[in-house]
Every structure is written in structure tokens, then in C-alpha cells.
Amino acid sequence: MAKPDIRSLASEIKESFGLTVESVTPLQGYDSRNFRVTAREGEFLLKTFPETQRLCAELSAESRVLEVLIRSGIENIQQPVADGNGAYVFRITIGNEQLLAQLFRFLEGGIVGSDGLRAGHLEPLGELLANIGVALSGVHEPAIEARISPWDLRQWRLSVPSLKFIEDPGDRKYVEFFFRRASELVDPQIPFLRQQIIHGDANEWNVIAGEDEKVSLIDFGDMCFSPLVNEVAIAACYVILQSDDPVAGATPLLRAYSSVNPLEEKEIALLYDLIAIRACISVCRSARARTEMPDNEYAQISDPLAWAFLRRWVSISPRKIENAFREAFGFEPLDPGSLKDDLKVRRANTSSALSLQFDEPIRMESAAFQYMFDAEGNSYLDCYNNIPHVGHCHPRIVEALASASLKINTNTRYLTREFNDYSSRLLGYFPERLNKVFFVNSGSAATDLALRLAHAHTNAEAVIVAEHGYHGNTRAGIAVSHYKYAGRGGTGRDENVIEAPIPNILREGDADRDFFEELRMRIEKKGTNPSAFIAEPIVGCGGQVPLPVGYLPKVYEYVRSRGGVCISDEVQTGFGRLGNWFWGFEMHGVEPDIVILGKPMGNGHPMAAVVTTSGIASSFETGMEFFSSFGGNTVSCAVGSAVLDVIETEGLQENAAEVGGQLLTGLQGLVRKFEECAEARGAGLFLGLELVEPGTPARPATELASRVKNRLKERGILVGTDGPHDNVIKIKPPLCFSLENAEHLVAALEAAISEG
Ligand code: PMP
């Protein structure tokens, strides 16, 4: 770009405008080169642009729009100056470049910019934008209407190619999330919205503020034909970016806007997404500019704030935001209906055997990553849901599910690329010996199939099960789930089941027990050879109890020596949750013969699998077909692949190790602080905190655990309780859980336990 010859610039301005120019100083600009012109007649802003036919038409149209605004009495906007020929757009030469130029009167006051908008600016800005909205309704300028601008919220798709410039996939996912919402929830509404010419860029760098809080708007170069609500969304976005309270921050602006130009309910309903889309476009543009224009600091100006905003915005209930905005525009909050009525329907439609969590049940409505939102607009930090493994509503998973469903969804009776790709990929995560996979749709079905495989291979009946283990809701599943058959409503142990004891800190003398030796004696006493040994590496329903170090290698060896096979139930512990290990069996240094997978595998899409050796798989080839209607279908395989992609690209196993490690340290701090906290245990993001009534011998603090769980819920945090006495606080959040989330959880636990 040629360096401007200031002297010749000054003389060109003098010639065209008849001004007595005293100085010309270069200013910063995003996509134009700007100069401040000081003349005896006053201060002016000169904007210059590389000449194109389209731009020439756009700049002329822009000047006509400014004339409309000025004619309708709006003074606090930038005022164009016409040259001697009455033209607002003229040509100027810098070096040997012919440029298009506009001259504006310099407005009094200073650009708000990095000082940030003050509370006092919000009302006048809201009113000004609303007046502009009213004045421009019905104004048509083809050059502006045809404009395709990446800053126009309607054109968010233009930013999709810039996603690749966002380096951290953990950040990129927020943009992908809001872009997907834009595609599914916003775009279909656009034909039904009021559309007109809007300023389109009411950010603090385009606002001039005087001493008396009077504000003026400059830079109409991003005007576009777009839904009117986008004007409000853009202004609100920049206010919220700089606000401590993201929900209430923009209220004065919205109120003032609505007093002049009220928005409709359907427009308000889109503000949550539109505000986010603006921030997303901004971070896409700055990520791209970092690579393509590394010296342009102005292109990065909103970047840190926009990222902080996006991380925060996903943690707030969209309903809460919509209600706050509705209130600002004078509408009643949305009616969530009656909890009582909803409970009545539920009770009428199903059995009370399906329980609800918490003293007062939650009516869940939506979710994002590690956050869940209820019908009242409350947000919850989800510390208890290991099914949405990579995060609730993760855009990559939604994308995989939607696009695969549009193509085909067919079962395993056909050769499909999806099945081959996913099965190869999944098996790649296992030791070489585990090289056959069967897909089903629930952990229970996987347990059932695992027991059938074991039986087919060994022809034996007895199954050794870990104490307090849970493996599924089918008859076979319950029969091997001590947690169920020995728990409330259970009908006792099947005669073919042998129980393997696990540690229990409440049992006296437990620390000195030789668990393997006890099990060996039980098996010998039974006198039969086992078909299988089944256990989780960390017994979840038992209260997050890790099997003792060195126990599984001995058990596996012994079971195999008696002809049995060893099953590892990785429904809860698999897919990187334990941090240092992708599978829980790796933690114990063993290689099972059969592995059961479920919950996290499809991030909520019902997927499960059994992985085994070719020897066991061939014992199952008896002539009887194995078929699962849904297991391994093309859509499930696409979803399963997407889950693995996200685990890898976002480094979620590593995150589980890091955040889980910090969280465990925090929980151990509570153990040191409170007598009621007996033990913190687990690995990665699969942790438990056991609560007891102090004294010797210690007794389980079941009620305290329930109180803590309910108190945390009141504080917007979801945890579960489990263990034989329901006295263990169970923590198993989505793996995108952050260090701040972990700190927040520990602080809330501390407060809830302090309350006794
Ligand atoms: N195994 C374990 C360890 C589980 O935790 C569960 C479910 N809680 C199952 C099996 C059964 O899985 P599903 O609910 O998908 O049938």
C-alpha cells in the first residue's frame, strides 16, 4: 500500500472542498484508510477505499441513507460533506493509487473504544438506534440490500471457512455450537422477521461520547439489509461483552430501544442466539486476521472479551436470558407451566419404579457442554452425567447425527463404510488380542451378550461378580448385579453367582483383608468352574470404589486357570474418563477377554458394544444368527466416530487427568477439613467423596449426603449419591469440565458440608 503524500492529500481536499487544510493525520481503520483532517473550517474525517464499481455504488447509497437520517432529525450521527459538485463520494490519489473517498464532519467528543460504554451511554444509544430503525424502515437502497458482508448476522455462514483459524478446538466448539443453533433455530425464522437497512455495527469503537453522555454513531460502512432485531443484538452484544452481569448488562439499552421502536416477541426470542452469533463472527474474523493481517491490532480488539463472553454465555440458561429481555421489552416471562401437572402426567404414564432425582424434581429443558438448564431458567453445572461424555449438545456430535441421518440409516445386514470405519477405529483403541466387536444399544444389552459369549466359550454357568456392582437392567443383568439383587427390592443371589468382596472403609478390619484370597476360597468352596468374572475397574454404584491394587491380575489369572473368562465393564470408566488410562482395565495392568462399552460411546445416542477376542467370537459362531436391529447402524457408527474425534481433538482424556487431579486434591482438602468427609477417591473425572457420621466405628452419613446433594442443587450444581448406604457423593461430569468448574464444585461442597 502506498504511503500517503500528506501534502498532496491536503491539496486535493482543498481543491475539491474549498477547505483551508492545516494538517492531515493517518488514523486506524479496519478495512478503510482513514485520516483526520484539520482545516480552518473545522475537523473532518477522510475515509479512503480502493476503488471498485460496487463500492462506489455502496458509498453513494450510504450517503443517501445518511441524508435520510439527517432529514428525519437524527443529528448525532456522522455527517457527510459534499464536494464542490455536490457529490458525497469522490476520487483521491495516494501515490499512484486512485481511491474512493468520503469526507465527514468530525463529531465532538471521543470514540468510546477501550474506555468501554458507561451505564449513562446505554439509554441514549438505545434510543438513537431505535430512531435510526424507525427512520430507515421502508427505505430501499439496492446497493446496500445486495451487500454481502461477513458482519451481517444473517450471513454468519461466511465465517465458517474461518473456523479453521481458531487454534484451540475447545474454544472452536463454542462457535460451532452457536453456528449450528443459527442454522437450526435462527435461519428458519428469518423470512418471518421485519427486515430493513440497519447500521449493523453499533460497537463501542463506532460510538462517540461527549462529556454530557450524549452519544453519536459513526461508521455506516457496515450497513446491511437484515432483520431489524440484528441491530439490537449487535449493540447488546458489545454492551454485554463489557458487562459484569451478562444478563442485566444490556437492559438499559434494550429498554430505551423498546420505548421508541418496540421489538416483537418472536424477535426477542432470537436475541440469545443473535448476540452469540455476533461474538462468534468477531472471533472468527480476528482468528483469520491473526494469520492474514498480523499487524492489524484493531482486528483483535474485541477478541479476549468475545471469548470470555462465549464461555460464559453457554453457561447461562437461554430461557433466563429470554425472560430478562422480555422484561426489558415489557413482556411477561415465559410460562413454564406447572411442576405439579407435569408430575401428574409422569405418574399417570409410568411406574414409580422410574425414580426422579432430588427432593424437588427438576424439569430439564436444554443443555450446553457441562451445563444444563431447567424450565424455570435456572442453570446447573452438571457434575453427574457421564453419558454426554464430550459435553451436552456438542456441535460435532449433532452434526454427525444429523448428516448421517440425512444420508442413510441402515442395519448391519449390509456392507457399509460407516460400520467398517468405526469398528476398525474403535478396535484400534484396544490391545491387539481384543479384535472383534459386536454393537448393541445399551450397556444392559452388552452385559447380556457378554455373558452369552462367556457361556458359549466356556460352557460353564457360574459368574463371579464384584460386590455392589451394577451391569444392567435385563434379567441376566440384574442376576449379576449385586447392587440390585441384594439391594432394595432385590430377590437375592442366583445360585450360579459368586460374590467377590470389594473394599469398604466402613467395615472394620477391611484394610487388612486379602480380597483375592477370600474370593479364591469362595470359588473353591463352590466347587464349580466359573464361566466369567465381571467387574468394573472402579465400582461405580458401590460408591466409586477402585478395586485394590494388584487384585485384578491375581483374579484374572486364577479365573482363567479354572477355564473362565474375564469381563471388564467399562460402561462408566471407558473412553478416557479415568485420565491416565483410556480404559479402566489398563489402570490395573490387566487385559480382559471381554469388554463391555456403553454410556459415553454415543454421547447420549444409544450405543453400546462388546469387544472380545477372535477365540471367544468364534465360539459364538454356533449357526445361530446374532442380530441387533439398531446396534452398529450407519448413524450410530457416524456418531461413535465423532465422539472419538472430539475426545482426541479436544484432548479430553488429558483434560480428565488434569482437572480430575486438581478436583481430587480439592476433595482431599475437604477430607482433611471435615470429620464427615471420610475418603476422597477415584481417578480422572470419576470421583467419590464418602460422608460419615463421625465416631468409632464410623457410620454412613446417608442423610447428610442427601442434604449436600440437594443443597448443591440449590446452588446450581448437580451431583449424585451412591454406594451401599447412599452416602458417597458421586462426581462424573462431562470431560470438558474445567479447572474453574472444579474449584467452584469444591467451594460449593465445602459450603454445603459446613451447613451440616
Ligand atoms: N454397566 C454399568 C457399569 C453401568 O453403570 C450401567 C448403567 N448405569 C450399565 C452397565 C447398564 O447400561 P444401560 O443403562 O445402558 O443399559
Coordinates of C-alpha atoms and ligand atoms in Angstrom, one line a residue, residues 386-387 441-447 469-474 481 534-536 538 540-541 569-573 596-599 607-608 686 730 732, ligand 1:
N386 CA -21.1 -39.3 32.2
I387 CA -23.3 -40.0 29.3
N441 CA -27.8 -50.2 22.1
S442 CA -27.4 -50.3 25.9
G443 CA -25.0 -51.3 28.5
S444 CA -27.6 -53.9 29.6
A445 CA -27.7 -55.5 26.2
A446 CA -23.9 -55.5 26.1
T447 CA -23.8 -57.3 29.5
G469 CA -21.5 -53.9 41.1
Y470 CA -24.2 -53.0 38.5
H471 CA -24.2 -54.3 35.0
G472 CA -27.7 -53.9 33.6
N473 CA -31.4 -53.9 33.8
T474 CA -32.2 -57.2 32.0
S481 CA -25.6 -57.0 39.7
I534 CA -17.3 -59.5 35.7
A535 CA -16.4 -56.2 37.4
E536 CA -15.9 -52.5 36.8
I538 CA -13.7 -48.7 39.8
G540 CA -19.4 -47.0 40.4
C541 CA -22.6 -48.0 42.1
D569 CA -17.4 -53.4 32.4
E570 CA -16.2 -50.1 31.0
V571 CA -19.6 -48.6 30.6
Q572 CA -18.7 -45.9 33.1
T573 CA -14.9 -45.9 33.2
I596 CA -18.5 -54.0 27.8
L597 CA -18.9 -50.5 26.5
G598 CA -21.9 -48.1 26.7
K599 CA -22.9 -44.7 28.1
M607 CA -24.8 -47.0 21.6
A608 CA -23.1 -49.9 23.3
F686 CA -14.7 -40.4 38.1
K730 CA -20.6 -39.2 43.1
K732 CA -18.6 -37.9 37.0
Ligands
PMP1 N1 -22.8 -51.3 33.4 C1 -22.5 -50.3 34.2 C2 -21.3 -50.2 35.0 C3 -23.5 -49.3 34.3 O1 -23.2 -48.2 35.1 C4 -24.7 -49.3 33.6 C5 -25.7 -48.2 33.6 N2 -25.7 -47.4 34.7 C6 -24.9 -50.5 32.8 C7 -23.9 -51.4 32.7 C8 -26.2 -50.6 32.0 O2 -26.2 -49.7 31.0 P1 -27.6 -49.2 30.3 O3 -28.3 -48.4 31.3 O4 -27.1 -48.5 29.1 O5 -28.4 -50.4 30.0

